[in-house]
Short mmCIF file of C-alpha atoms and ligand atoms in Angstrom, two decimals:
data_model
loop_
_atom_site.label_atom_id
_atom_site.label_comp_id
_atom_site.label_asym_id
_atom_site.label_seq_id
_atom_site.Cartn_x
_atom_site.Cartn_y
_atom_site.Cartn_z
CA MET A 1 174.07 -58.21 -14.46
CA LYS A 2 176.13 -61.39 -13.87
CA ALA A 3 175.44 -64.19 -16.38
CA ILE A 4 173.82 -66.50 -13.83
CA ASP A 5 171.65 -63.73 -12.57
CA VAL A 6 170.33 -63.23 -16.10
CA VAL A 7 169.25 -66.77 -16.25
CA ASN A 8 167.42 -66.48 -12.97
CA ASP A 9 165.71 -63.40 -14.09
CA LEU A 10 164.62 -65.05 -17.37
CA LYS A 11 163.22 -67.94 -15.27
CA ARG A 12 161.09 -65.44 -13.30
CA ARG A 13 159.99 -63.67 -16.34
CA PHE A 14 159.17 -66.66 -18.62
CA PRO A 15 158.05 -69.43 -16.22
CA ALA A 16 155.99 -71.09 -18.85
CA GLU A 17 158.86 -71.56 -21.32
CA PRO A 18 160.84 -74.58 -20.12
CA GLU A 19 162.69 -75.31 -23.41
CA TYR A 20 163.78 -71.83 -23.83
CA ILE A 21 165.03 -71.64 -20.32
CA GLN A 22 166.83 -75.02 -20.68
CA ALA A 23 168.66 -73.85 -23.83
CA VAL A 24 169.72 -70.51 -22.28
CA GLU A 25 170.84 -72.16 -19.06
CA GLU A 26 173.08 -74.65 -20.98
CA VAL A 27 174.86 -72.01 -22.92
CA VAL A 28 175.12 -69.44 -20.12
CA SER A 29 176.54 -72.03 -17.64
CA THR A 30 179.43 -73.03 -20.18
CA ILE A 31 180.36 -69.52 -21.29
CA GLU A 32 180.29 -67.88 -17.82
CA ASP A 33 184.11 -68.07 -17.37
CA VAL A 34 184.77 -66.35 -20.74
CA TYR A 35 182.04 -63.87 -20.14
CA ASN A 36 183.43 -62.83 -16.79
CA GLU A 37 186.89 -62.31 -18.41
CA HIS A 38 185.29 -59.56 -20.36
CA PRO A 39 183.92 -56.84 -18.05
CA GLU A 40 183.08 -54.68 -21.15
CA PHE A 41 180.35 -57.34 -21.92
CA GLU A 42 178.66 -56.86 -18.59
CA ARG A 43 178.88 -53.02 -18.88
CA VAL A 44 176.43 -53.15 -21.85
CA ASN A 45 174.35 -56.07 -20.38
CA LEU A 46 175.36 -58.17 -23.47
CA ILE A 47 174.17 -61.48 -22.21
CA GLU A 48 170.69 -60.37 -21.55
CA ARG A 49 170.40 -58.72 -24.92
CA LEU A 50 171.78 -62.03 -26.49
CA CYS A 51 169.38 -64.18 -24.60
CA ILE A 52 166.09 -62.21 -25.35
CA PRO A 53 165.02 -62.35 -29.03
CA ASP A 54 165.16 -59.11 -31.11
CA ARG A 55 161.47 -59.50 -31.77
CA ILE A 56 158.66 -62.02 -32.19
CA PHE A 57 155.81 -62.13 -34.69
CA SER A 58 152.79 -64.03 -33.67
CA PHE A 59 149.65 -64.30 -35.79
CA ARG A 60 146.50 -66.40 -36.63
CA VAL A 61 146.63 -68.39 -39.83
CA SER A 62 143.14 -69.13 -41.16
CA TRP A 63 142.81 -71.70 -43.91
CA ILE A 64 140.10 -73.81 -45.59
CA ASP A 65 140.31 -77.59 -45.30
CA ASP A 66 138.99 -80.08 -47.95
CA LYS A 67 135.63 -80.28 -46.46
CA GLY A 68 135.23 -76.48 -46.75
CA ARG A 69 135.55 -75.84 -42.97
CA VAL A 70 137.61 -72.83 -41.78
CA ARG A 71 140.50 -73.92 -39.62
CA ASN A 72 142.76 -71.65 -37.43
CA ASN A 73 146.25 -72.17 -36.38
CA MET A 74 148.93 -70.08 -34.70
CA GLY A 75 151.93 -68.82 -36.72
CA TYR A 76 155.16 -67.40 -35.42
CA ARG A 77 158.50 -66.08 -36.44
CA VAL A 78 161.23 -65.45 -33.71
CA GLN A 79 163.91 -63.17 -35.03
CA HIS A 80 166.57 -63.75 -32.36
CA ASN A 81 169.72 -61.92 -33.44
CA ASN A 82 171.18 -60.42 -36.58
CA ALA A 83 174.58 -59.22 -35.40
CA ILE A 84 176.54 -61.24 -37.80
CA GLY A 85 174.11 -61.53 -40.79
CA PRO A 86 170.40 -61.59 -41.85
CA TYR A 87 168.02 -63.63 -39.68
CA LYS A 88 168.30 -67.24 -40.85
CA GLY A 89 166.52 -70.47 -39.62
CA GLY A 90 163.92 -73.11 -40.28
CA ILE A 91 160.11 -73.35 -40.12
CA ARG A 92 158.56 -76.07 -38.05
CA PHE A 93 155.09 -77.36 -38.56
CA HIS A 94 154.15 -79.73 -35.71
CA SER A 95 151.18 -79.90 -33.27
CA SER A 96 153.69 -79.31 -30.33
CA VAL A 97 154.94 -76.04 -31.64
CA ASN A 98 154.63 -73.11 -29.13
CA LEU A 99 156.66 -70.08 -28.25
CA SER A 100 158.94 -71.76 -25.71
CA ILE A 101 160.01 -74.27 -28.43
CA LEU A 102 160.59 -71.67 -31.13
CA LYS A 103 162.44 -69.35 -28.73
CA PHE A 104 164.77 -72.21 -27.80
CA LEU A 105 165.38 -73.08 -31.50
CA ALA A 106 166.07 -69.41 -32.47
CA PHE A 107 168.42 -69.03 -29.60
CA GLU A 108 170.32 -72.18 -30.49
CA GLN A 109 170.32 -71.10 -34.22
CA THR A 110 172.11 -67.90 -33.40
CA PHE A 111 175.03 -69.80 -31.95
CA LYS A 112 174.90 -72.54 -34.60
CA ASN A 113 175.01 -70.00 -37.40
CA SER A 114 177.81 -68.24 -35.82
CA LEU A 115 179.86 -71.48 -35.89
CA THR A 116 179.30 -72.07 -39.59
CA THR A 117 181.83 -69.30 -40.57
CA LEU A 118 179.07 -67.71 -42.81
CA ALA A 119 177.25 -64.51 -42.22
CA MET A 120 173.95 -65.53 -40.90
CA GLY A 121 171.99 -64.47 -37.82
CA GLY A 122 169.50 -66.63 -35.98
CA ALA A 123 165.77 -67.05 -36.32
CA LYS A 124 163.10 -69.72 -36.09
CA GLY A 125 159.39 -69.87 -37.02
CA GLY A 126 156.50 -72.29 -37.36
CA SER A 127 153.00 -73.30 -36.59
CA ASP A 128 151.06 -75.74 -34.43
CA PHE A 129 149.56 -76.92 -37.80
CA SER A 130 150.12 -80.74 -38.13
CA PRO A 131 150.65 -81.90 -41.75
CA ARG A 132 149.82 -85.37 -40.49
CA GLY A 133 146.79 -86.66 -42.42
CA LYS A 134 146.44 -83.37 -44.50
CA SER A 135 146.03 -83.61 -48.27
CA ASP A 136 148.43 -81.93 -50.59
CA MET A 137 145.92 -79.15 -51.37
CA GLU A 138 145.37 -78.55 -47.54
CA VAL A 139 149.08 -78.19 -47.05
CA MET A 140 149.33 -75.79 -49.98
CA ARG A 141 146.50 -73.70 -48.74
CA PHE A 142 148.03 -73.59 -45.18
CA CYS A 143 151.51 -72.61 -46.50
CA GLN A 144 149.96 -69.76 -48.56
CA ALA A 145 147.92 -68.41 -45.59
CA PHE A 146 151.07 -68.64 -43.38
CA VAL A 147 153.17 -66.65 -45.77
CA ALA A 148 150.40 -64.12 -46.70
CA GLU A 149 150.80 -63.02 -43.03
CA LEU A 150 154.55 -63.35 -42.66
CA TRP A 151 156.04 -62.16 -45.99
CA ARG A 152 156.58 -58.57 -45.08
CA GLN A 153 159.13 -59.56 -42.42
CA LEU A 154 161.19 -61.65 -44.86
CA GLY A 155 163.64 -60.90 -47.61
CA PRO A 156 166.92 -62.11 -48.91
CA ASP A 157 168.94 -59.68 -46.62
CA ARG A 158 166.37 -59.55 -43.94
CA ASP A 159 165.14 -62.90 -42.90
CA VAL A 160 165.51 -66.27 -44.87
CA PRO A 161 163.50 -69.17 -43.62
CA ALA A 162 164.04 -72.90 -44.48
CA GLY A 163 162.70 -76.32 -43.40
CA ASP A 164 162.59 -78.21 -40.18
CA ILE A 165 160.24 -80.80 -38.69
CA GLY A 166 157.17 -81.07 -41.02
CA VAL A 167 158.58 -78.67 -43.52
CA GLY A 168 160.52 -80.13 -46.52
CA GLY A 169 160.88 -79.34 -50.22
CA ARG A 170 157.09 -79.48 -50.88
CA GLU A 171 156.31 -76.94 -48.04
CA VAL A 172 159.16 -74.74 -48.86
CA GLY A 173 157.99 -74.63 -52.53
CA TYR A 174 154.46 -73.60 -51.64
CA MET A 175 155.79 -70.91 -49.07
CA TYR A 176 158.31 -69.53 -51.61
CA GLY A 177 155.70 -69.46 -54.37
CA MET A 178 153.47 -67.23 -52.21
CA TYR A 179 156.28 -65.10 -50.98
CA LYS A 180 157.33 -64.46 -54.59
CA LYS A 181 153.79 -63.47 -55.53
CA MET A 182 153.40 -60.97 -52.56
CA ALA A 183 156.87 -59.57 -52.59
CA ARG A 184 157.14 -59.19 -56.38
CA GLU A 185 160.83 -60.33 -56.39
CA ASN A 186 162.63 -63.43 -57.03
CA THR A 187 165.90 -63.50 -55.15
CA GLY A 188 165.75 -66.68 -53.15
CA THR A 189 164.54 -65.74 -49.65
CA PHE A 190 163.80 -69.33 -48.71
CA THR A 191 166.41 -72.09 -48.77
CA GLY A 192 165.80 -75.73 -49.26
CA LYS A 193 164.09 -74.72 -52.63
CA ALA A 194 163.93 -77.26 -55.60
CA LEU A 195 166.84 -77.14 -58.07
CA GLU A 196 164.65 -75.66 -60.81
CA PHE A 197 164.14 -72.27 -58.91
CA GLY A 198 167.25 -71.67 -57.02
CA GLY A 199 167.73 -74.65 -54.76
CA SER A 200 171.18 -75.97 -54.00
CA LEU A 201 172.46 -79.50 -54.76
CA VAL A 202 173.25 -81.27 -51.49
CA ARG A 203 170.84 -79.15 -49.43
CA PRO A 204 168.46 -82.12 -48.72
CA GLU A 205 171.50 -84.31 -47.65
CA ALA A 206 173.31 -81.60 -45.89
CA THR A 207 172.28 -81.95 -42.21
CA GLY A 208 172.71 -85.70 -42.09
CA TYR A 209 175.83 -85.78 -44.19
CA GLY A 210 177.23 -82.94 -42.22
CA ASN A 211 176.59 -84.72 -38.98
CA VAL A 212 178.55 -87.82 -40.23
CA TYR A 213 181.41 -85.51 -41.32
CA PHE A 214 181.42 -84.01 -37.85
CA LEU A 215 181.47 -87.52 -36.27
CA LEU A 216 184.40 -88.59 -38.53
CA ASN A 217 186.36 -85.55 -37.20
CA MET A 218 185.52 -86.58 -33.67
CA LEU A 219 186.41 -90.29 -34.20
CA ALA A 220 189.70 -89.16 -35.84
CA THR A 221 190.81 -87.57 -32.48
CA ARG A 222 190.79 -91.11 -30.99
CA GLY A 223 191.99 -92.89 -34.09
CA ILE A 224 188.63 -94.87 -34.43
CA ASP A 225 187.37 -96.15 -37.81
CA ILE A 226 183.74 -95.79 -38.56
CA LYS A 227 183.77 -99.07 -40.59
CA GLY A 228 181.66 -101.72 -38.98
CA LYS A 229 180.44 -99.45 -36.12
CA ARG A 230 176.74 -100.08 -35.08
CA VAL A 231 174.82 -96.87 -34.99
CA ALA A 232 171.45 -96.21 -33.28
CA ILE A 233 169.56 -93.41 -35.04
CA SER A 234 166.23 -91.88 -33.96
CA GLY A 235 163.69 -90.32 -36.31
CA SER A 236 163.22 -91.32 -39.91
CA GLY A 237 162.73 -87.91 -41.56
CA ASN A 238 165.16 -85.82 -43.55
CA VAL A 239 168.00 -85.78 -41.09
CA ALA A 240 167.70 -89.38 -39.93
CA THR A 241 167.53 -90.91 -43.55
CA TYR A 242 170.50 -88.96 -44.94
CA THR A 243 172.55 -89.63 -41.83
CA ALA A 244 171.84 -93.35 -42.34
CA LYS A 245 172.72 -93.20 -46.08
CA LYS A 246 176.09 -91.60 -45.49
CA LEU A 247 176.87 -93.97 -42.62
CA MET A 248 176.15 -96.95 -44.72
CA ALA A 249 178.15 -95.74 -47.58
CA LEU A 250 181.12 -95.57 -45.15
CA GLY A 251 180.57 -99.12 -43.96
CA ALA A 252 178.82 -98.53 -40.71
CA LYS A 253 175.65 -100.52 -39.68
CA VAL A 254 172.41 -98.62 -38.88
CA ILE A 255 170.71 -100.83 -36.35
CA SER A 256 167.59 -98.71 -35.55
CA MET A 257 165.39 -95.86 -36.72
CA SER A 258 162.10 -94.55 -35.20
CA ASP A 259 159.21 -92.23 -35.55
CA SER A 260 156.79 -90.53 -33.07
CA ASP A 261 154.89 -93.84 -32.64
CA GLY A 262 157.79 -96.36 -32.06
CA CYS A 263 161.08 -97.81 -33.15
CA ILE A 264 162.52 -100.64 -35.24
CA HIS A 265 165.52 -102.79 -34.39
CA VAL A 266 167.63 -104.41 -37.09
CA PRO A 267 170.71 -105.90 -35.19
CA ASP A 268 172.68 -106.70 -38.33
CA GLY A 269 172.12 -103.25 -39.91
CA LEU A 270 169.77 -102.04 -42.55
CA SER A 271 170.36 -102.93 -46.16
CA GLU A 272 170.42 -100.24 -48.90
CA GLU A 273 167.11 -101.63 -50.17
CA GLN A 274 165.48 -101.33 -46.69
CA LEU A 275 166.80 -97.73 -46.30
CA GLU A 276 165.30 -96.86 -49.61
CA TYR A 277 162.03 -98.42 -48.41
CA ILE A 278 162.07 -96.21 -45.28
CA PHE A 279 162.89 -93.18 -47.39
CA THR A 280 159.94 -93.63 -49.69
CA LEU A 281 157.64 -94.70 -46.88
CA LYS A 282 158.31 -91.62 -44.72
CA ASN A 283 159.15 -88.88 -47.18
CA LEU A 284 156.70 -89.79 -50.02
CA TYR A 285 153.86 -91.54 -48.42
CA ARG A 286 154.23 -90.10 -44.92
CA GLY A 287 153.67 -93.61 -43.50
CA ARG A 288 154.56 -95.13 -40.25
CA ILE A 289 157.81 -96.92 -39.32
CA SER A 290 155.69 -99.84 -38.08
CA GLU A 291 154.83 -100.52 -41.77
CA PHE A 292 158.55 -101.13 -42.38
CA ALA A 293 158.57 -103.78 -39.54
CA GLU A 294 155.54 -105.49 -41.00
CA GLU A 295 157.10 -105.55 -44.49
CA TYR A 296 160.49 -106.93 -43.31
CA GLY A 297 159.46 -108.81 -40.17
CA CYS A 298 161.82 -107.06 -37.89
CA GLU A 299 161.48 -106.06 -34.21
CA TYR A 300 159.04 -103.09 -33.54
CA VAL A 301 158.54 -101.47 -30.18
CA PRO A 302 155.49 -99.32 -29.98
CA GLY A 303 156.33 -96.08 -28.26
CA GLY A 304 159.97 -97.31 -28.01
CA LYS A 305 163.15 -95.37 -28.51
CA PRO A 306 166.33 -96.72 -29.91
CA TRP A 307 168.64 -96.11 -26.93
CA GLY A 308 168.42 -99.51 -25.20
CA TYR A 309 170.20 -101.55 -27.84
CA PRO A 310 173.84 -102.57 -28.03
CA CYS A 311 175.49 -99.89 -30.21
CA ASP A 312 178.87 -98.06 -30.67
CA ILE A 313 177.35 -94.71 -31.74
CA ALA A 314 174.10 -92.83 -31.12
CA MET A 315 172.73 -90.12 -33.53
CA PRO A 316 169.53 -88.74 -32.16
CA SER A 317 167.72 -87.09 -35.10
CA ALA A 318 164.16 -86.71 -34.21
CA THR A 319 163.22 -83.94 -31.68
CA GLN A 320 164.20 -82.19 -28.52
CA ASN A 321 164.53 -84.00 -25.07
CA GLU A 322 164.17 -87.38 -26.67
CA LEU A 323 167.20 -88.82 -24.85
CA ASP A 324 166.99 -88.58 -21.03
CA GLY A 325 169.34 -89.63 -18.30
CA ASP A 326 168.11 -93.24 -18.14
CA ALA A 327 168.69 -93.53 -21.92
CA ALA A 328 172.12 -92.01 -21.63
CA ARG A 329 173.00 -94.53 -18.96
CA ALA A 330 171.68 -97.41 -21.01
CA LEU A 331 173.78 -96.37 -23.95
CA LEU A 332 176.89 -96.05 -21.88
CA ALA A 333 176.17 -99.50 -20.30
CA ASN A 334 175.87 -100.92 -23.78
CA GLY A 335 179.26 -99.68 -24.89
CA CYS A 336 178.38 -96.45 -26.72
CA ILE A 337 181.55 -94.36 -27.35
CA ALA A 338 180.06 -91.44 -29.30
CA VAL A 339 176.89 -89.35 -29.53
CA SER A 340 176.47 -86.88 -32.40
CA GLU A 341 173.22 -84.91 -32.51
CA GLY A 342 171.31 -84.49 -35.61
CA ALA A 343 168.26 -83.03 -33.78
CA ASN A 344 168.21 -79.72 -31.79
CA MET A 345 168.64 -80.26 -28.04
CA PRO A 346 167.76 -84.01 -28.25
CA SER A 347 169.65 -84.87 -24.96
CA THR A 348 168.34 -83.69 -21.68
CA PRO A 349 170.66 -81.88 -19.24
CA GLU A 350 170.97 -85.02 -17.14
CA ALA A 351 171.84 -87.08 -20.31
CA ILE A 352 174.58 -84.51 -21.23
CA LYS A 353 176.00 -84.73 -17.66
CA GLU A 354 176.26 -88.53 -18.06
CA PHE A 355 178.07 -88.30 -21.47
CA LEU A 356 180.62 -85.75 -20.29
CA ALA A 357 181.19 -87.53 -16.99
CA ALA A 358 181.87 -90.84 -18.93
CA ARG A 359 184.15 -88.67 -21.16
CA ILE A 360 182.75 -90.17 -24.38
CA LEU A 361 182.75 -88.13 -27.67
CA TYR A 362 179.62 -86.05 -27.33
CA ALA A 363 178.73 -83.35 -30.03
CA PRO A 364 175.87 -81.04 -29.29
CA GLY A 365 173.44 -80.28 -32.18
CA LYS A 366 174.43 -76.69 -32.58
CA ALA A 367 177.83 -78.02 -33.81
CA ALA A 368 177.04 -81.50 -35.24
CA ASN A 369 173.86 -80.58 -37.16
CA ALA A 370 175.05 -77.14 -38.53
CA GLY A 371 175.65 -78.71 -42.05
CA GLY A 372 172.07 -78.03 -42.96
CA VAL A 373 172.03 -74.27 -42.34
CA SER A 374 175.60 -74.12 -43.70
CA VAL A 375 174.40 -75.36 -47.12
CA SER A 376 171.46 -72.99 -46.78
CA GLY A 377 174.04 -70.26 -46.52
CA LEU A 378 175.68 -71.71 -49.66
CA GLU A 379 172.39 -71.72 -51.37
CA MET A 380 171.96 -67.94 -50.46
CA ALA A 381 175.41 -67.32 -51.96
CA GLN A 382 174.51 -69.13 -55.11
CA ASN A 383 171.23 -67.15 -55.45
CA ALA A 384 173.11 -63.84 -54.94
CA GLN A 385 175.58 -64.81 -57.66
CA LYS A 386 172.73 -66.21 -59.88
CA GLN A 387 174.93 -69.30 -60.26
CA ALA A 388 174.63 -72.85 -59.31
CA TRP A 389 177.60 -75.03 -58.00
CA THR A 390 178.14 -78.72 -58.67
CA ALA A 391 177.27 -81.32 -56.02
CA GLU A 392 181.09 -81.86 -55.69
CA GLU A 393 181.77 -78.32 -54.98
CA VAL A 394 178.93 -78.07 -52.44
CA ASP A 395 179.91 -81.24 -50.74
CA GLU A 396 183.57 -80.19 -50.46
CA LYS A 397 182.57 -76.81 -48.95
CA LEU A 398 180.24 -78.69 -46.42
CA ARG A 399 183.08 -81.05 -45.46
CA ARG A 400 185.39 -78.10 -44.90
CA ILE A 401 182.85 -76.18 -42.84
CA MET A 402 182.27 -79.12 -40.59
CA ALA A 403 186.02 -79.66 -40.18
CA ASP A 404 186.32 -75.93 -39.31
CA ILE A 405 183.42 -76.18 -36.77
CA HIS A 406 185.15 -79.17 -35.21
CA ALA A 407 188.39 -77.19 -34.99
CA GLN A 408 186.64 -74.28 -33.14
CA CYS A 409 185.14 -76.71 -30.64
CA VAL A 410 188.60 -78.17 -29.96
CA LYS A 411 190.18 -74.75 -29.74
CA TYR A 412 187.62 -73.53 -27.08
CA GLY A 413 186.66 -76.82 -25.50
CA GLN A 414 189.83 -78.74 -24.88
CA GLU A 415 190.49 -79.39 -21.18
CA ALA A 416 193.74 -79.75 -19.38
CA ASP A 417 193.93 -83.60 -19.73
CA GLY A 418 193.12 -83.33 -23.45
CA TYR A 419 189.42 -84.22 -23.25
CA VAL A 420 187.40 -82.19 -25.67
CA ASN A 421 184.23 -80.83 -24.06
CA TYR A 422 182.33 -80.02 -27.26
CA VAL A 423 179.40 -78.42 -25.40
CA LYS A 424 181.78 -75.76 -23.97
CA GLY A 425 183.74 -75.43 -27.20
CA ALA A 426 180.75 -74.92 -29.40
CA ASN A 427 178.94 -72.50 -27.00
CA THR A 428 182.07 -70.43 -26.37
CA ALA A 429 183.17 -70.15 -30.01
CA GLY A 430 179.64 -69.42 -31.18
CA PHE A 431 179.17 -66.81 -28.39
CA MET A 432 182.50 -64.98 -28.86
CA LYS A 433 181.79 -64.15 -32.54
CA VAL A 434 178.27 -62.84 -31.86
CA ALA A 435 179.50 -60.94 -28.78
CA ARG A 436 182.27 -59.14 -30.70
CA ALA A 437 179.86 -58.15 -33.51
CA MET A 438 177.38 -56.89 -30.96
CA MET A 439 179.97 -54.89 -29.13
CA ALA A 440 181.12 -53.33 -32.38
CA GLN A 441 177.64 -52.27 -33.34
CA GLY A 442 176.52 -50.56 -30.14
CA VAL A 443 173.54 -50.96 -27.91
CA LEU A 444 170.61 -51.74 -30.28
P1 LIG B 1 161.28 -84.40 -40.44
O1 LIG B 1 159.91 -83.84 -40.29
O2 LIG B 1 161.76 -84.70 -41.79
O3 LIG B 1 161.36 -85.66 -39.50
C1 LIG B 1 161.19 -85.68 -38.18
C2 LIG B 1 161.32 -87.07 -37.62
O4 LIG B 1 161.33 -86.99 -36.13
C3 LIG B 1 160.18 -88.02 -38.02
O5 LIG B 1 160.62 -89.35 -37.98
C4 LIG B 1 159.12 -87.74 -36.88
O6 LIG B 1 158.25 -88.83 -36.70
C5 LIG B 1 160.14 -87.68 -35.67
N1 LIG B 1 159.46 -86.75 -34.60
C6 LIG B 1 159.08 -85.55 -34.83
N2 LIG B 1 158.55 -85.04 -33.70
C7 LIG B 1 158.66 -86.08 -32.77
C8 LIG B 1 158.31 -86.15 -31.47
N3 LIG B 1 157.73 -85.21 -30.77
N4 LIG B 1 158.52 -87.29 -30.88
C9 LIG B 1 159.15 -88.38 -31.54
N5 LIG B 1 159.50 -88.30 -32.81
C10 LIG B 1 159.27 -87.17 -33.47
O7 LIG B 1 162.25 -83.31 -39.69
P2 LIG B 1 163.86 -83.26 -39.86
O8 LIG B 1 164.40 -84.56 -40.13
O9 LIG B 1 164.15 -82.08 -40.72
O10 LIG B 1 164.25 -82.80 -38.32
C11 LIG B 1 164.66 -83.66 -37.40
C12 LIG B 1 165.46 -82.91 -36.33
O11 LIG B 1 166.54 -82.31 -36.86
C13 LIG B 1 164.66 -81.74 -35.63
O12 LIG B 1 165.06 -81.64 -34.26
C14 LIG B 1 165.22 -80.54 -36.43
O13 LIG B 1 165.11 -79.40 -35.58
C15 LIG B 1 166.63 -80.90 -36.60
N6 LIG B 1 167.36 -80.27 -37.71
C16 LIG B 1 166.81 -80.29 -38.94
C17 LIG B 1 167.60 -79.58 -39.97
C18 LIG B 1 167.11 -79.70 -41.39
O14 LIG B 1 167.92 -79.25 -42.28
N7 LIG B 1 165.93 -80.24 -41.77
C19 LIG B 1 168.75 -78.96 -39.74
C20 LIG B 1 169.29 -79.02 -38.33
C21 LIG B 1 168.58 -79.64 -37.36
P3 LIG B 1 156.80 -88.93 -37.31
O15 LIG B 1 157.02 -89.25 -38.76
O16 LIG B 1 156.03 -89.76 -36.62
O17 LIG B 1 156.22 -87.42 -37.28
O1 LIG B 2 167.76 -76.21 -37.28
C1 LIG B 2 168.24 -75.98 -38.32
O2 LIG B 2 169.42 -75.60 -38.42
C2 LIG B 2 167.34 -76.01 -39.53
N1 LIG B 2 166.19 -76.43 -39.41
C3 LIG B 2 167.90 -75.60 -40.90
C4 LIG B 2 167.88 -74.05 -40.88
C5 LIG B 2 168.18 -73.52 -42.26
O3 LIG B 2 168.00 -72.20 -42.35
O4 LIG B 2 168.62 -74.17 -43.26
#
């Protein structure tokens, strides 16, 4: 089947999965040329096998809340592709989670993990359980019930989960504890663990720091200095806060952050004390960004997004499809010169078109946010060696990996006039490695 026919066929077969189709369509449309240069791929229907997950586990998670009531949520794990290494990818706990979202994330993860230069296949899992408003004990009971069902499908060389939206160090700790009890082994199997039981230094920071390192590589292609640049960030969770921290350390100004209820605007840039306040508010107390606005008396827009403010750089770091065509046009009109995605698929197809047409620096999530899973890969390597590296060692490896991913994007994405199409570059580089591995291993 021709690549484009595969997409049309998937649309027919999975009409209720718009995010999955969106992710597949974006990748297939950019790799079509290189795919068609390899008739051997088509002979084994490689593209269809690469688009449809290897398998999906779907299960009920029953747990007991603090009032003694039995609650039921859905749990899923999408094992997308393991051609280049064990299944690897995060777990998302959010009320919006469904199969379309997890299939898009697992598909993206496969290409992202391929770009990292490490041996990891792609997977994603999660639940429509919302940690919002839940007590610590409720979160623990839910995590235990989730893993009691899933543990048999996991293992250090089989499938290694990690965090994502709604899943941080606390949730990974509870899930890993239950996994260890069921599997009777202690070999890692989750990444993002605490330092005391096999976690890696710099893993919490890795996605945000990695995104800034990728941005620095992009800016260097145009000789632009990060110092003094105004950056609009969405979200205020793990990725957003560490992105802000690294940017501020480099002399940039973070002029906005947001959460699912609204956004704040600080035209002169957040101070270190203010960022620390947001970190504590969101990560420790799971509060609202509006509380920051009340504390510091800054502008707060309920339901707002940070794309309408004058800025030089945008780093969407909350969720998928959070930056649409209108937002992209507003950013461009306000002088934005670079967009580097911390979230997975935050820009809609229309927004991406605008960025590419304006020929600004635009890095898709699968390249720019790959630092998180890269340090997860380094955590797996440390666990296998039963050793722990220093923060400097891990940070240095992270910088090198992000530079390498950037170089792969340039190699496959540079156009005749010199413009680097990072979407095409990331998709093609990620695809070619997985495709070669699949060809070598036969039809499975
Ligand atoms: P967190 O749960 O720590 O933070 C998520 C942030 O995004 C919160 O501020 C949250 O607001 C906001 N948010 C979540 N869902 C929505 C929504 N539907 N609409 C608006 N805002 C929303 O998650 P992470 O920081 O880990 O993840 C952020 C993004 O980065 C995700 O797209 C994730 O897939 C991606 N990513 C994460 C990696 C990691 O290592 N953690 C690695 C690579 C990518 P609120 O507080 O109101 O819920
Ligand atoms: O989207 C992602 O890359 C993650 N949530 C991190 C995955 C991982 O295995 O560290």
